[in-house]
Short mmCIF file of C-alpha atoms and ligand atoms in Angstrom, two decimals:
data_model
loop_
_atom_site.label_atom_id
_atom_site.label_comp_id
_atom_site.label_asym_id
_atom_site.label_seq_id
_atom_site.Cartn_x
_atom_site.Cartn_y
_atom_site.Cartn_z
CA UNK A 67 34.34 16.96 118.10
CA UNK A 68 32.05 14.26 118.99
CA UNK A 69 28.09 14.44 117.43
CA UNK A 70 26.57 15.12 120.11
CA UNK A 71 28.77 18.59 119.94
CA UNK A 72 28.31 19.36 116.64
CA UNK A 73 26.32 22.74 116.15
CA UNK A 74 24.21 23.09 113.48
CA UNK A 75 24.39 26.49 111.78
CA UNK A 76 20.96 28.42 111.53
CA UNK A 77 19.63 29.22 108.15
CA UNK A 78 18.67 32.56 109.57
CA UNK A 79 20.45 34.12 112.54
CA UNK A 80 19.50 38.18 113.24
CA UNK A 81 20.38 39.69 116.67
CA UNK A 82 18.93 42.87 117.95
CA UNK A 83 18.20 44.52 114.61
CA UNK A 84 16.43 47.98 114.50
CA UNK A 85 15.07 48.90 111.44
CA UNK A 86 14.57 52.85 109.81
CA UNK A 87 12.35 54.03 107.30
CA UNK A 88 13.39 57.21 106.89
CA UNK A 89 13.51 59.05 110.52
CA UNK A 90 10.66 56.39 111.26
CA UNK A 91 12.57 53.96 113.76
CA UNK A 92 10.37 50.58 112.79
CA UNK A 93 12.02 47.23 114.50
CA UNK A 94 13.36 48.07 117.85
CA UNK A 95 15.57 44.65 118.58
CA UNK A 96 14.08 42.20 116.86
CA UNK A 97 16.01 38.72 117.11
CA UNK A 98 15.21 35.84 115.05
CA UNK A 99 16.63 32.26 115.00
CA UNK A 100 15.61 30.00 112.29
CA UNK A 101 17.45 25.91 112.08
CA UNK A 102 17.22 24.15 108.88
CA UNK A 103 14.17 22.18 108.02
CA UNK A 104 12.07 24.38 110.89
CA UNK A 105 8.76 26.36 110.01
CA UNK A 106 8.14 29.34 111.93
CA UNK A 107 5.42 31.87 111.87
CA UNK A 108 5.48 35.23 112.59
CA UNK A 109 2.53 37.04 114.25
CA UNK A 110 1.12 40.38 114.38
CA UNK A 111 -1.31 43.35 113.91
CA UNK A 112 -1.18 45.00 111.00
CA UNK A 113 1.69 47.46 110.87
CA UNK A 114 3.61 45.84 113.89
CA UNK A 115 6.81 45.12 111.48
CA UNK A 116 6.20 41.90 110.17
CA UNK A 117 7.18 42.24 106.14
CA UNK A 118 9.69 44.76 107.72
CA UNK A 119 11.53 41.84 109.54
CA UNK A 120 11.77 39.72 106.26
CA UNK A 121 13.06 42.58 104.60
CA UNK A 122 15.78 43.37 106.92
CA UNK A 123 16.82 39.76 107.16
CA UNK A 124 16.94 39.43 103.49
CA UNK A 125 18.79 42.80 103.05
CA UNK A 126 16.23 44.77 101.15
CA UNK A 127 16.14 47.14 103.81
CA UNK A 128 19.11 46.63 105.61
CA UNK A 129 19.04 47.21 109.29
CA UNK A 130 20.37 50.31 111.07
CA UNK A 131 22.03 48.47 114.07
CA UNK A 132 21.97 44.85 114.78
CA UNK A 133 23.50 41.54 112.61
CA UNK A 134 21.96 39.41 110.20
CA UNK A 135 23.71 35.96 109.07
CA UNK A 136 22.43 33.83 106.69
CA UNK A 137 24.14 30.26 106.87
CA UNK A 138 26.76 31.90 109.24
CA UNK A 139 27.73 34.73 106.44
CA UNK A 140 26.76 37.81 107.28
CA UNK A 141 24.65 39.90 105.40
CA UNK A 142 24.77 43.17 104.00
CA UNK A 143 22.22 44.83 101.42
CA UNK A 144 21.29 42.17 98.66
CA UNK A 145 19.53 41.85 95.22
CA UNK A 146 16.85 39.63 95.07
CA UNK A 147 19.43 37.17 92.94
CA UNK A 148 21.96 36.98 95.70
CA UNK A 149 18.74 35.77 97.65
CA UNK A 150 18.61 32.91 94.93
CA UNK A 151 21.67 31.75 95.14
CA UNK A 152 21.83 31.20 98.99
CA UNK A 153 18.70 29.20 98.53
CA UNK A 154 16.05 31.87 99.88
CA UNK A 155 13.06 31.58 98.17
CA UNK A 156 11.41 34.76 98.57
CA UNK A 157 7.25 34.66 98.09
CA UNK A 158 6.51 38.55 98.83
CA UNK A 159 3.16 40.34 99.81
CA UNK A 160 1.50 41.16 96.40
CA UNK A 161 3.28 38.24 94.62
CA UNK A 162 5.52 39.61 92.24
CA UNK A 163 4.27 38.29 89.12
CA UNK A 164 5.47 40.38 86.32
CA UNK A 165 3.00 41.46 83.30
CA UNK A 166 4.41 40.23 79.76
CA UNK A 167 6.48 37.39 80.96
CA UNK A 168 4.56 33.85 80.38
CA UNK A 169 3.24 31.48 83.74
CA UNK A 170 6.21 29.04 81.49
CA UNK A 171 8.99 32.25 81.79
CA UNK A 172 7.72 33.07 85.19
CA UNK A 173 8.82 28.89 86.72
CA UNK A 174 12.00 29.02 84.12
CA UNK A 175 13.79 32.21 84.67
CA UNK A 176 14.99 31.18 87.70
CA UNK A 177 15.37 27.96 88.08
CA UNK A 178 18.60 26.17 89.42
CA UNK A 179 19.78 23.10 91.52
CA UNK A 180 20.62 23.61 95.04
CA UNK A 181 24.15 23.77 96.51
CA UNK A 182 24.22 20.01 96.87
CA UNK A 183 23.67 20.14 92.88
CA UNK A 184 20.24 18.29 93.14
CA UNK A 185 16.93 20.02 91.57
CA UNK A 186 14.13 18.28 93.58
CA UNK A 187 11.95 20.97 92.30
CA UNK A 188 11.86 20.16 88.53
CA UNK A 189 9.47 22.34 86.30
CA UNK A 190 7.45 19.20 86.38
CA UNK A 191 6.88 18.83 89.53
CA UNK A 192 6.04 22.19 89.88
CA UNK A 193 3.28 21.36 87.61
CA UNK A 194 1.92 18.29 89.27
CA UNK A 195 1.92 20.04 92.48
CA UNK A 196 -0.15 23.02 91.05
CA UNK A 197 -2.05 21.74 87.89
CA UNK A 198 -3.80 24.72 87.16
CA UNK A 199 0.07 26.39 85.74
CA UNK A 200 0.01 23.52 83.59
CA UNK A 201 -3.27 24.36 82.40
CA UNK A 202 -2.12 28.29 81.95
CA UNK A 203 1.28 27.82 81.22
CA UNK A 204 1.55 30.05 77.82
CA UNK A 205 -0.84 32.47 79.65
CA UNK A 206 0.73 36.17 80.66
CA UNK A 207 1.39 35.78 84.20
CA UNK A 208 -0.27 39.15 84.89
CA UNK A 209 -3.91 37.38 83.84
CA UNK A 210 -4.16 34.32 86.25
CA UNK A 211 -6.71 35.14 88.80
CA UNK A 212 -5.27 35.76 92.29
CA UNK A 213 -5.21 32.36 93.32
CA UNK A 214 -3.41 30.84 90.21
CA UNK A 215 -0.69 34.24 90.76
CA UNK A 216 -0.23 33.17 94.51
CA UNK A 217 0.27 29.35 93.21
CA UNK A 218 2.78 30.91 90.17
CA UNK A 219 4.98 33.22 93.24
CA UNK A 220 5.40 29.75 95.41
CA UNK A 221 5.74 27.74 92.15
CA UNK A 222 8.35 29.98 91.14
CA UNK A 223 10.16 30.39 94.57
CA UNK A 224 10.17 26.02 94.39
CA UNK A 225 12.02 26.19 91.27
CA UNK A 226 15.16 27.33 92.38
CA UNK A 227 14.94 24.10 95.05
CA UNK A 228 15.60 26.66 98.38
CA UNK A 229 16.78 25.74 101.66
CA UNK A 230 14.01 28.51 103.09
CA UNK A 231 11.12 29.86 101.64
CA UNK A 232 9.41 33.17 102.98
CA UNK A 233 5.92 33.38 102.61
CA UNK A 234 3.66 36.65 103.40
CA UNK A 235 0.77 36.83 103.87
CA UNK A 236 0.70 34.13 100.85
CA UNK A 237 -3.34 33.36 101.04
CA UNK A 238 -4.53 36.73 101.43
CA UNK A 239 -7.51 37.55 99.37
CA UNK A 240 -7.87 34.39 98.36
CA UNK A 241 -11.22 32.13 98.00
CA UNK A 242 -11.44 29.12 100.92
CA UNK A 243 -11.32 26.40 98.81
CA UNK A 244 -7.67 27.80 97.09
CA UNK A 245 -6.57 28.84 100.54
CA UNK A 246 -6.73 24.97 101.41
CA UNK A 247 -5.12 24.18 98.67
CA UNK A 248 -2.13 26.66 99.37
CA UNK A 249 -2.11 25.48 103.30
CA UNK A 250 -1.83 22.19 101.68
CA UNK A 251 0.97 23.10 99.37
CA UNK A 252 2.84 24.42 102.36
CA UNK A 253 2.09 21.33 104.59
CA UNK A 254 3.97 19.05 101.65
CA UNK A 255 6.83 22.00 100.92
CA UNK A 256 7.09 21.23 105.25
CA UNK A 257 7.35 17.44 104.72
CA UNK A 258 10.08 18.05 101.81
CA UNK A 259 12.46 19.46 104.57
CA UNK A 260 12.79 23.20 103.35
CA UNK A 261 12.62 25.53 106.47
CA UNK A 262 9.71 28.31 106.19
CA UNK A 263 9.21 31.67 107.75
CA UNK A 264 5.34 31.96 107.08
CA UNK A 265 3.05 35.47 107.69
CA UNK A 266 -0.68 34.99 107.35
CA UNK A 267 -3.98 35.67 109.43
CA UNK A 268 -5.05 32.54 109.61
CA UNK A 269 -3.78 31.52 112.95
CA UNK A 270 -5.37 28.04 113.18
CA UNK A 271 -2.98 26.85 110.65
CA UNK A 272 -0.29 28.54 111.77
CA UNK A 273 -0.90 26.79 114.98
CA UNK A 274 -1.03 24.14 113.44
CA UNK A 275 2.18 23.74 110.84
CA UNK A 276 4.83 26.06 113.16
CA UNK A 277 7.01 24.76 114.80
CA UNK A 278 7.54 27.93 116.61
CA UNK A 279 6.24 31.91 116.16
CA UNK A 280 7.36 35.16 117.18
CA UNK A 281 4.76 37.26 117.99
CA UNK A 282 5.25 41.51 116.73
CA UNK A 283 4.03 44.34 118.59
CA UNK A 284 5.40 47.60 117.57
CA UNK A 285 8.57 46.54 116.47
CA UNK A 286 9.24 43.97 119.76
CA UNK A 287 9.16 40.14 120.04
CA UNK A 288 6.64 39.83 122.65
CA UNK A 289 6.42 36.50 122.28
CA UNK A 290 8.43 33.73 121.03
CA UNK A 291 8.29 29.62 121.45
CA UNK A 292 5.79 27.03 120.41
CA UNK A 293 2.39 26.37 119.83
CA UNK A 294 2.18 24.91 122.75
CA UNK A 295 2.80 27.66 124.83
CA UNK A 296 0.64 29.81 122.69
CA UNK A 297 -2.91 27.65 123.19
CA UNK A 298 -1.67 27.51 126.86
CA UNK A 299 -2.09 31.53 127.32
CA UNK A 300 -4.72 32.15 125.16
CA UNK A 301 -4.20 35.70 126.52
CA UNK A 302 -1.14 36.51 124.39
CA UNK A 303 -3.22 36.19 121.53
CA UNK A 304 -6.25 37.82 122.78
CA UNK A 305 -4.40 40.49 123.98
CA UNK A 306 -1.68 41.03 120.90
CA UNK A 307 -4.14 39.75 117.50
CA UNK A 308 -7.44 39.77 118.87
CA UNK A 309 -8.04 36.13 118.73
CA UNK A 310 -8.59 33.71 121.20
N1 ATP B 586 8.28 51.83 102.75
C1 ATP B 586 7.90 52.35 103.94
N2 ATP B 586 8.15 53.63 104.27
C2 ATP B 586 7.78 54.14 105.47
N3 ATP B 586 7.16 53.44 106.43
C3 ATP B 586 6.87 52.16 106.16
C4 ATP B 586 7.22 51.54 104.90
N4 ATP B 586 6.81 50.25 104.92
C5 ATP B 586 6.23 50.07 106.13
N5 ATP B 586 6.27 51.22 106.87
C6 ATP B 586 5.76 51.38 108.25
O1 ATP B 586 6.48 50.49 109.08
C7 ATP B 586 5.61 49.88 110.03
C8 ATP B 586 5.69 48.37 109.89
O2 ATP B 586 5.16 48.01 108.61
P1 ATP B 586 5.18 46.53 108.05
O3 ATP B 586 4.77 46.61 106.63
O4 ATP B 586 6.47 45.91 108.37
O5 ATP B 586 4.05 45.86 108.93
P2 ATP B 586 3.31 44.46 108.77
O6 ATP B 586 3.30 43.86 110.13
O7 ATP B 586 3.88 43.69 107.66
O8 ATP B 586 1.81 44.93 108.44
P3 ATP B 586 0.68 44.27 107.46
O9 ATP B 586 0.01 43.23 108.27
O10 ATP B 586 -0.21 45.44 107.20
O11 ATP B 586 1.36 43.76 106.23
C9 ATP B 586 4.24 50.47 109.79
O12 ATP B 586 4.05 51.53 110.69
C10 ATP B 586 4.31 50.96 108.37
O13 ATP B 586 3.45 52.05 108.19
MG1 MG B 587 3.16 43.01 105.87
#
């Protein structure tokens, strides 16, 4: 096989998945492609299916119909630790920061090298990048203000050096000034070469760092390429966000 015909496998690869809760038939089809290294963003109303899709494709709620391969294995239901270990760092909607456990536990419970056996992510550069854990770092997790938990979720998620890291929805509630410093935090995570699969509102950023977005609507990809092709119809997202 010559280079030019050499396929790269995609970190994420789900085809036609349809999601249940329940009776409740959520994702009707829902493909998603994602290469290593690329950032893409996923778009939608509230209640369209968007932490839905990350859950299926990580196996917490496995689809009904439909495959799911991660790094060309495919998936079946999975415990956040699997998740680890196939380098999926996993930054969910209401952080996951667990009361009683240290901001020092929170970056150390998890931490490993990658599957090339290098830990770019050390604890301490998980401080320099977010000084404030350093200042906290015997603190209860469960105490940090909002901003400082969001920082310890990501933090934590670097520590176990993924390939991917899933982010929703990672600056809601958040004051402006640490929302910059998150969409900062992602810009370098971008430059480091992990892939990210990113849900937020703010879609001026997303514009700006994706690479590519699928856009939700009930369930269905209405939309899917780059930015690009998303400022070039501001319709799509006047119509499907209610932003122009
Ligand atoms: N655990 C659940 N049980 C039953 N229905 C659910 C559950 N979680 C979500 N749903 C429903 O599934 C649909 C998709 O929800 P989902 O949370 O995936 O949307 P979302 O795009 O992430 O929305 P948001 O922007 O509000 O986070 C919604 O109609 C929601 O009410
Ligand atoms: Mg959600």
């Amino acid at each position: 096989m010559t280079a030019a015909q050499q396929v790269t496998t995609p970190l994420i690869d789900a085809r036609n998945i349809h999601t249940y809760y329940g009776e409740s038939h959520v994702l009707h089809g829902v493909d998603l492609v994602l290469m290593p290294g690329e950032t893409l963003s996923l778009l939608g109303r509230n209640g369209m299916g968007k932490t839905t899709t990350l859950k299926s494709i990580l196996g917490f709620v496995p689809p009904r119909e439909g495959q799911v391969a991660i790094k060309g294995i495919p998936v079946a239901k999975r415990r956040p630790w699997q998740l680890i270990r196939q380098g999926i760092g996993y930054v969910p909607e209401g952080r996951g920061i667990f009361p009683g456990i240290s901001v020092r536990e929170h970056l150390t419970m998890a931490a490993r090298s990658n599957d090339r056996g290098e830990t770019l992510w050390t604890l301490e550069r998980v401080l320099d990048t977010f000084p404030r854990l350093g200042q906290r770092i015997n603190h209860d997790g469960s105490f940090l203000s909002g901003g400082e938990q969001q920082m310890l979720s990501i933090g934590r998620a670097l520590t176990t050096n993924p390939d991917l890291i899933i982010l929703d929805e990672a600056t809601e509630g958040l004051a402006p000034l640490i929302r910059d410093e998150i969409w900062k935090i992602i810009r370098n995570i971008q430059a480091s070469g992990i892939a990210s699969i990113i849900v937020d509102k703010n879609i001026d950023n997303l514009l700006d760092v994706a690479d590519r977005h699928l856009l939700l609507v009930k369930g269905r990809v209405v939309y899917s390429g780059d930015s690009h092709g998303l400022k070039a119809d501001p319709s799509i997202l006047d119509t499907h966000l209610g932003v122009a």
